[in-house]
Amino acid sequence: MSMILVTGARGQIGSDLVRTLRERHGAEAVIATDLREPEEQAETSGPYEVVDIRDRTKLDEVAQRYNVDTIYHLASLLSARGEQAPDLAWEVNVGGLRNVLEIARENGLKVFWPSSIAVFGPTTPDNAPQKTPLEPTTMYGVTKVSGELLCRYYHLRYGVDVRSLRYPGLISYGAEPGGGATDYAVEIFHAALEQGEYTCFLAADTRLPMMYMPDAVRATTELMDAPKELLSVRTSYNVTALSFSAEELSASIAKRVEGFVTRYKPDFRQDIAASWPSSVDDSAARADWNWEPAYTLDGMVDDMLVHLREKLNVSASSCPVSRIP
Ligand code: NAD
Ligand code: AKB
């Protein structure tokens, strides 16, 4: 039986990925870990350990105690938080990945680690190719480029089977997003249902590559299931599904939520978003392991509204406001 450890398990992706992995492999086979204590019942539906990714000794001890053979390493600071705390972003994002790769090298583990469209910068063409200048202008982007090179190095030098995707901005109705420039695309749904209006921190015409969480989780498991002979990219694969501007997303929601209005008041996250391309060429992922997204913009908006209405009625939770001022 495969034993899987997930870092950053309480985050936006981790909370959904842990649920999927537990459905596939059994609850006891997936060890959720995070810096934070467990809170939701979903997170305690199987083993849970508090681990700071900067603490290699503790991470190694937990991995050995559970006989782990695969790590999904999600613990990270995202783009906006990274600009507010660049030293911490470097320590967590690069130091944490190095710890995971060292443990993988010593124990022959397989690793998934996500990169991001944040590896791109102003010198990248607007439909970002797989191979292109990687000159990001954020600390988060710098940590992701460094991480991609570290992954490729550990694969070439030590044969570590580490696989990676450059996720675009992700949209989901589960855990709230963790402090990135694409968080608006989640906040806007909560605001539409709870306030009927939203003040967006990006400009109306800011167009970015995006993906609905079910597609992101499936891309992750499909990449990890792919035979290794098929993988030609050992830095990180471009993957994408959607490309829309803030005003296009707002219009799609307004078609379904009567009277919904968005105002635009860009803050420092606009500069981050403006440094990223508006779309991504994911033909290498399509050719190597048959990647294909399922959700269109309207399909994603329909599904988000159904699930969020259900969730907000049940929990009557307040609208999650961005953690970034
Ligand atoms: P998130 O911020 O929602 O979750 C990150 C988790 O890491 C949090 O639960 C946090 O408590 C934990 N964490 C932070 N510091 C830690 C530490 N020192 N030790 C252990 N855990 C720590 O992030 P996410 O959106 O789930 O992103 C997961 C991964 O996917 C990250 O590598 C991120 O860069 C990448 N990614 C995310 C997106 C997106 O839109 N969500 C897009 C591209 C790439
Ligand atoms: C962020 O906005 O920082 C993330 C990402 C695109 O990596 N969502």
mmCIF file of C-alpha atoms in Angstrom, residues 15-282:
data_model
loop_
_atom_site.group_PDB
_atom_site.id
_atom_site.type_symbol
_atom_site.label_atom_id
_atom_site.label_comp_id
_atom_site.label_asym_id
_atom_site.label_seq_id
_atom_site.Cartn_x
_atom_site.Cartn_y
_atom_site.Cartn_z
ATOM 1 C CA SER A 15 -7.680 20.535 1.796
ATOM 2 C CA ASP A 16 -9.180 19.385 -1.539
ATOM 3 C CA LEU A 17 -6.217 17.213 -2.526
ATOM 4 C CA VAL A 18 -6.183 15.352 0.814
ATOM 5 C CA ARG A 19 -9.880 14.522 0.388
ATOM 6 C CA THR A 20 -9.279 13.130 -3.127
ATOM 7 C CA LEU A 21 -6.180 11.172 -2.104
ATOM 8 C CA ARG A 22 -8.040 9.668 0.881
ATOM 9 C CA GLU A 23 -10.905 8.617 -1.415
ATOM 10 C CA ARG A 24 -8.405 6.936 -3.737
ATOM 11 C CA HIS A 25 -5.948 5.382 -1.280
ATOM 12 C CA GLY A 26 -7.863 5.138 2.011
ATOM 13 C CA ALA A 27 -7.898 7.630 4.887
ATOM 14 C CA GLU A 28 -5.111 5.946 6.853
ATOM 15 C CA ALA A 29 -2.733 6.051 3.866
ATOM 16 C CA VAL A 30 -2.685 9.866 3.642
ATOM 17 C CA ILE A 31 -0.867 11.817 6.370
ATOM 18 C CA ALA A 32 -1.970 15.447 6.351
ATOM 19 C CA THR A 33 0.627 17.883 7.750
ATOM 20 C CA ASP A 34 0.675 21.647 8.193
ATOM 21 C CA LEU A 35 2.160 24.354 10.379
ATOM 22 C CA ARG A 36 -1.345 24.933 11.719
ATOM 23 C CA GLU A 37 -3.267 22.678 14.105
ATOM 24 C CA PRO A 38 -6.091 20.670 12.512
ATOM 25 C CA GLU A 39 -9.469 22.346 12.672
ATOM 26 C CA GLU A 40 -12.020 21.000 10.251
ATOM 27 C CA GLN A 41 -13.425 17.516 10.638
ATOM 28 C CA ALA A 42 -12.264 16.673 7.096
ATOM 29 C CA GLU A 43 -8.682 17.187 8.186
ATOM 30 C CA THR A 44 -8.978 14.810 11.109
ATOM 31 C CA SER A 45 -10.603 12.075 9.007
ATOM 32 C CA GLY A 46 -7.145 10.473 8.852
ATOM 33 C CA PRO A 47 -3.666 10.986 10.320
ATOM 34 C CA TYR A 48 -2.691 14.630 10.954
ATOM 35 C CA GLU A 49 0.684 15.932 12.158
ATOM 36 C CA VAL A 50 1.790 19.490 12.864
ATOM 37 C CA VAL A 51 5.066 19.944 10.976
ATOM 38 C CA ASP A 52 6.974 23.128 10.155
ATOM 39 C CA ILE A 53 8.456 22.449 6.741
ATOM 40 C CA ARG A 54 11.638 24.265 7.813
ATOM 41 C CA ASP A 55 12.236 21.539 10.431
ATOM 42 C CA ARG A 56 13.878 18.746 8.425
ATOM 43 C CA THR A 57 14.373 16.502 11.465
ATOM 44 C CA LYS A 58 10.673 16.519 12.346
ATOM 45 C CA LEU A 59 9.617 16.054 8.720
ATOM 46 C CA ASP A 60 11.999 13.123 8.352
ATOM 47 C CA GLU A 61 10.788 11.564 11.618
ATOM 48 C CA VAL A 62 7.122 11.773 10.544
ATOM 49 C CA ALA A 63 7.892 10.437 7.043
ATOM 50 C CA GLN A 64 9.786 7.456 8.504
ATOM 51 C CA ARG A 65 7.227 6.744 11.256
ATOM 52 C CA TYR A 66 4.481 6.341 8.638
ATOM 53 C CA ASN A 67 6.717 4.595 6.050
ATOM 54 C CA VAL A 68 5.921 7.308 3.536
ATOM 55 C CA ASP A 69 6.826 6.654 -0.118
ATOM 56 C CA THR A 70 5.311 9.785 -1.729
ATOM 57 C CA ILE A 71 5.198 13.455 -0.687
ATOM 58 C CA TYR A 72 2.854 16.097 -2.109
ATOM 59 C CA HIS A 73 4.687 19.217 -0.967
ATOM 60 C CA LEU A 74 2.271 22.176 -0.922
ATOM 61 C CA ALA A 75 3.459 24.259 2.060
ATOM 62 C CA SER A 76 4.323 27.725 0.779
ATOM 63 C CA LEU A 77 3.822 31.477 1.012
ATOM 64 C CA LEU A 78 1.988 32.862 -2.027
ATOM 65 C CA SER A 79 2.711 35.962 -4.099
ATOM 66 C CA ALA A 80 1.172 38.785 -2.063
ATOM 67 C CA ARG A 81 2.343 37.375 1.285
ATOM 68 C CA GLY A 82 5.763 36.817 -0.277
ATOM 69 C CA GLU A 83 6.070 40.530 -1.082
ATOM 70 C CA GLN A 84 5.174 41.374 2.515
ATOM 71 C CA ALA A 85 7.608 38.838 4.000
ATOM 72 C CA PRO A 86 10.308 38.079 1.404
ATOM 73 C CA ASP A 87 12.789 36.505 3.851
ATOM 74 C CA LEU A 88 10.160 34.136 5.210
ATOM 75 C CA ALA A 89 9.022 33.327 1.657
ATOM 76 C CA TRP A 90 12.559 32.304 0.731
ATOM 77 C CA GLU A 91 12.982 30.200 3.897
ATOM 78 C CA VAL A 92 9.660 28.389 3.563
ATOM 79 C CA ASN A 93 9.483 28.050 -0.208
ATOM 80 C CA VAL A 94 13.100 27.228 -1.049
ATOM 81 C CA GLY A 95 14.326 25.859 2.311
ATOM 82 C CA GLY A 96 11.182 23.748 2.697
ATOM 83 C CA LEU A 97 11.493 22.278 -0.800
ATOM 84 C CA ARG A 98 15.169 21.511 -0.224
ATOM 85 C CA ASN A 99 14.236 19.616 2.966
ATOM 86 C CA VAL A 100 11.648 17.575 1.080
ATOM 87 C CA LEU A 101 14.058 16.802 -1.770
ATOM 88 C CA GLU A 102 16.815 15.757 0.653
ATOM 89 C CA ILE A 103 14.447 13.383 2.466
ATOM 90 C CA ALA A 104 13.285 12.063 -0.921
ATOM 91 C CA ARG A 105 16.889 11.511 -2.027
ATOM 92 C CA GLU A 106 17.836 9.687 1.179
ATOM 93 C CA ASN A 107 14.743 7.458 1.237
ATOM 94 C CA GLY A 108 13.879 6.999 -2.460
ATOM 95 C CA LEU A 109 10.570 8.901 -2.242
ATOM 96 C CA LYS A 110 8.458 10.229 -5.123
ATOM 97 C CA VAL A 111 7.551 13.947 -4.882
ATOM 98 C CA PHE A 112 4.925 16.323 -6.273
ATOM 99 C CA TRP A 113 5.683 20.038 -5.907
ATOM 100 C CA PRO A 114 3.679 22.841 -7.513
ATOM 101 C CA SER A 115 5.266 25.730 -9.317
ATOM 102 C CA SER A 116 3.183 28.636 -10.583
ATOM 103 C CA ILE A 117 2.575 31.080 -13.423
ATOM 104 C CA ALA A 118 4.543 33.382 -11.083
ATOM 105 C CA VAL A 119 7.770 32.007 -12.646
ATOM 106 C CA PHE A 120 6.960 34.232 -15.623
ATOM 107 C CA GLY A 121 7.649 37.937 -15.729
ATOM 108 C CA PRO A 122 7.439 40.980 -17.990
ATOM 109 C CA THR A 123 9.886 39.432 -20.496
ATOM 110 C CA THR A 124 7.696 36.344 -21.024
ATOM 111 C CA PRO A 125 5.470 36.410 -24.155
ATOM 112 C CA ASP A 126 1.798 36.956 -23.335
ATOM 113 C CA ASN A 127 0.806 33.363 -24.188
ATOM 114 C CA ALA A 128 3.610 31.872 -22.059
ATOM 115 C CA PRO A 129 5.443 29.045 -23.848
ATOM 116 C CA GLN A 130 6.768 26.022 -21.934
ATOM 117 C CA LYS A 131 10.343 27.198 -22.522
ATOM 118 C CA THR A 132 10.728 30.956 -22.237
ATOM 119 C CA PRO A 133 12.609 33.600 -20.226
ATOM 120 C CA LEU A 134 11.851 33.159 -16.518
ATOM 121 C CA GLU A 135 12.549 36.619 -15.060
ATOM 122 C CA PRO A 136 9.913 37.137 -12.345
ATOM 123 C CA THR A 137 9.731 40.425 -10.467
ATOM 124 C CA THR A 138 8.306 38.981 -7.204
ATOM 125 C CA MET A 139 10.073 37.068 -4.428
ATOM 126 C CA TYR A 140 7.420 34.345 -4.803
ATOM 127 C CA GLY A 141 8.329 34.004 -8.484
ATOM 128 C CA VAL A 142 12.026 33.910 -7.635
ATOM 129 C CA THR A 143 11.392 31.057 -5.174
ATOM 130 C CA LYS A 144 9.377 29.170 -7.809
ATOM 131 C CA VAL A 145 12.093 29.490 -10.486
ATOM 132 C CA SER A 146 14.680 28.364 -7.910
ATOM 133 C CA GLY A 147 12.396 25.491 -6.916
ATOM 134 C CA GLU A 148 11.979 24.342 -10.512
ATOM 135 C CA LEU A 149 15.742 24.280 -10.986
ATOM 136 C CA LEU A 150 16.213 22.415 -7.682
ATOM 137 C CA CYS A 151 13.676 19.775 -8.761
ATOM 138 C CA ARG A 152 15.396 19.299 -12.106
ATOM 139 C CA TYR A 153 18.793 19.105 -10.371
ATOM 140 C CA TYR A 154 17.638 16.433 -7.886
ATOM 141 C CA HIS A 155 16.151 14.453 -10.766
ATOM 142 C CA LEU A 156 19.263 14.647 -12.970
ATOM 143 C CA ARG A 157 21.858 14.262 -10.213
ATOM 144 C CA TYR A 158 20.165 11.831 -7.810
ATOM 145 C CA GLY A 159 17.334 10.291 -9.858
ATOM 146 C CA VAL A 160 14.634 11.660 -7.538
ATOM 147 C CA ASP A 161 11.243 11.214 -9.241
ATOM 148 C CA VAL A 162 9.975 14.726 -8.595
ATOM 149 C CA ARG A 163 7.119 16.027 -10.765
ATOM 150 C CA SER A 164 5.706 19.519 -11.019
ATOM 151 C CA LEU A 165 2.960 21.683 -12.521
ATOM 152 C CA ARG A 166 2.911 25.438 -13.014
ATOM 153 C CA TYR A 167 -0.591 25.990 -11.666
ATOM 154 C CA PRO A 168 -2.441 29.093 -12.845
ATOM 155 C CA GLY A 169 -4.705 30.953 -10.376
ATOM 156 C CA LEU A 170 -6.985 28.402 -8.720
ATOM 157 C CA ILE A 171 -10.673 28.846 -7.915
ATOM 158 C CA SER A 172 -12.428 26.755 -5.278
ATOM 159 C CA TYR A 173 -15.225 26.831 -2.708
ATOM 160 C CA GLY A 174 -13.367 24.954 0.055
ATOM 161 C CA ALA A 175 -10.521 26.475 2.076
ATOM 162 C CA GLU A 176 -10.037 30.180 1.447
ATOM 163 C CA PRO A 177 -7.054 31.224 -0.683
ATOM 164 C CA GLY A 178 -3.804 31.914 1.109
ATOM 165 C CA GLY A 179 -2.691 35.399 0.041
ATOM 166 C CA GLY A 180 -2.047 35.593 -3.691
ATOM 167 C CA ALA A 181 -2.777 38.032 -6.497
ATOM 168 C CA THR A 182 -5.435 35.690 -7.935
ATOM 169 C CA ASP A 183 -7.434 35.477 -4.654
ATOM 170 C CA TYR A 184 -9.940 37.985 -6.077
ATOM 171 C CA ALA A 185 -11.381 35.218 -8.268
ATOM 172 C CA VAL A 186 -12.541 33.378 -5.121
ATOM 173 C CA GLU A 187 -13.479 36.395 -2.982
ATOM 174 C CA ILE A 188 -15.772 37.703 -5.723
ATOM 175 C CA PHE A 189 -18.090 34.667 -5.402
ATOM 176 C CA HIS A 190 -18.453 35.063 -1.619
ATOM 177 C CA ALA A 191 -19.087 38.789 -2.006
ATOM 178 C CA ALA A 192 -21.661 38.206 -4.767
ATOM 179 C CA LEU A 193 -23.696 35.858 -2.588
ATOM 180 C CA GLU A 194 -23.302 37.697 0.708
ATOM 181 C CA GLN A 195 -23.135 41.392 -0.214
ATOM 182 C CA GLY A 196 -24.306 41.593 -3.827
ATOM 183 C CA GLU A 197 -21.272 43.748 -4.620
ATOM 184 C CA TYR A 198 -17.497 43.430 -4.680
ATOM 185 C CA THR A 199 -14.535 45.794 -4.657
ATOM 186 C CA CYS A 200 -11.842 44.124 -6.712
ATOM 187 C CA PHE A 201 -8.159 44.699 -5.914
ATOM 188 C CA LEU A 202 -7.181 44.142 -9.566
ATOM 189 C CA ALA A 203 -8.057 46.353 -12.540
ATOM 190 C CA ALA A 204 -11.109 45.372 -14.615
ATOM 191 C CA ASP A 205 -9.114 44.351 -17.692
ATOM 192 C CA THR A 206 -6.489 42.250 -15.880
ATOM 193 C CA ARG A 207 -6.542 38.915 -17.695
ATOM 194 C CA LEU A 208 -4.851 35.888 -16.120
ATOM 195 C CA PRO A 209 -4.617 32.126 -16.663
ATOM 196 C CA MET A 210 -6.972 30.338 -14.251
ATOM 197 C CA MET A 211 -8.283 26.881 -13.383
ATOM 198 C CA TYR A 212 -11.133 25.395 -11.337
ATOM 199 C CA MET A 213 -9.935 23.210 -8.440
ATOM 200 C CA PRO A 214 -11.406 19.900 -9.710
ATOM 201 C CA ASP A 215 -9.288 20.310 -12.867
ATOM 202 C CA ALA A 216 -6.212 21.192 -10.766
ATOM 203 C CA VAL A 217 -6.585 18.149 -8.518
ATOM 204 C CA ARG A 218 -7.107 15.887 -11.547
ATOM 205 C CA ALA A 219 -4.057 17.387 -13.317
ATOM 206 C CA THR A 220 -2.037 16.621 -10.188
ATOM 207 C CA THR A 221 -3.111 12.991 -9.871
ATOM 208 C CA GLU A 222 -2.803 12.412 -13.642
ATOM 209 C CA LEU A 223 0.757 13.738 -13.653
ATOM 210 C CA MET A 224 1.653 11.566 -10.655
ATOM 211 C CA ASP A 225 0.068 8.482 -12.296
ATOM 212 C CA ALA A 226 1.826 9.012 -15.656
ATOM 213 C CA PRO A 227 4.575 6.521 -16.609
ATOM 214 C CA LYS A 228 7.880 8.292 -16.019
ATOM 215 C CA GLU A 229 9.181 7.527 -19.547
ATOM 216 C CA LEU A 230 6.489 9.895 -20.883
ATOM 217 C CA LEU A 231 7.695 12.925 -18.928
ATOM 218 C CA SER A 232 9.932 15.235 -20.970
ATOM 219 C CA VAL A 233 9.751 18.191 -18.536
ATOM 220 C CA ARG A 234 11.512 17.948 -15.180
ATOM 221 C CA THR A 235 11.353 21.618 -14.263
ATOM 222 C CA SER A 236 7.572 22.091 -14.270
ATOM 223 C CA TYR A 237 4.765 21.613 -16.811
ATOM 224 C CA ASN A 238 2.640 24.544 -17.987
ATOM 225 C CA VAL A 239 -1.035 23.669 -17.414
ATOM 226 C CA THR A 240 -4.056 25.856 -17.926
ATOM 227 C CA ALA A 241 -7.799 25.788 -18.436
ATOM 228 C CA LEU A 242 -9.215 29.325 -18.573
ATOM 229 C CA SER A 243 -8.079 32.866 -19.312
ATOM 230 C CA PHE A 244 -10.405 35.692 -18.266
ATOM 231 C CA SER A 245 -10.301 39.258 -17.031
ATOM 232 C CA ALA A 246 -11.785 40.412 -13.731
ATOM 233 C CA GLU A 247 -14.652 42.111 -15.601
ATOM 234 C CA GLU A 248 -15.422 38.967 -17.618
ATOM 235 C CA LEU A 249 -15.637 36.909 -14.425
ATOM 236 C CA SER A 250 -17.816 39.587 -12.839
ATOM 237 C CA ALA A 251 -20.133 39.587 -15.898
ATOM 238 C CA SER A 252 -20.496 35.806 -15.796
ATOM 239 C CA ILE A 253 -21.453 35.958 -12.098
ATOM 240 C CA ALA A 254 -23.820 38.905 -12.699
ATOM 241 C CA LYS A 255 -25.714 36.781 -15.257
ATOM 242 C CA ARG A 256 -26.541 34.407 -12.386
ATOM 243 C CA VAL A 257 -26.719 36.702 -9.332
ATOM 244 C CA GLU A 258 -29.227 39.453 -9.965
ATOM 245 C CA GLY A 259 -27.993 42.989 -9.366
ATOM 246 C CA PHE A 260 -24.381 41.972 -8.655
ATOM 247 C CA VAL A 261 -21.915 44.826 -9.245
ATOM 248 C CA THR A 262 -18.118 44.968 -9.109
ATOM 249 C CA ARG A 263 -16.062 48.097 -8.470
ATOM 250 C CA TYR A 264 -12.334 48.241 -9.152
ATOM 251 C CA LYS A 265 -9.783 49.634 -6.715
ATOM 252 C CA PRO A 266 -6.394 48.149 -7.652
ATOM 253 C CA ASP A 267 -3.796 47.843 -4.864
ATOM 254 C CA PHE A 268 -0.220 46.482 -4.792
ATOM 255 C CA ARG A 269 -1.445 43.104 -6.092
ATOM 256 C CA GLN A 270 -2.197 44.748 -9.453
ATOM 257 C CA ASP A 271 1.557 45.123 -10.111
ATOM 258 C CA ILE A 272 2.086 41.447 -9.327
ATOM 259 C CA ALA A 273 -0.750 40.341 -11.622
ATOM 260 C CA ALA A 274 0.385 42.716 -14.369
ATOM 261 C CA SER A 275 3.802 41.028 -14.419
ATOM 262 C CA TRP A 276 2.219 37.656 -15.303
ATOM 263 C CA PRO A 277 1.115 36.494 -18.768
ATOM 264 C CA SER A 278 -2.587 36.397 -19.608
ATOM 265 C CA SER A 279 -2.507 32.831 -20.913
ATOM 266 C CA VAL A 280 -0.261 29.789 -20.985
ATOM 267 C CA ASP A 281 0.635 27.288 -23.698
ATOM 268 C CA ASP A 282 0.219 23.839 -22.155
#
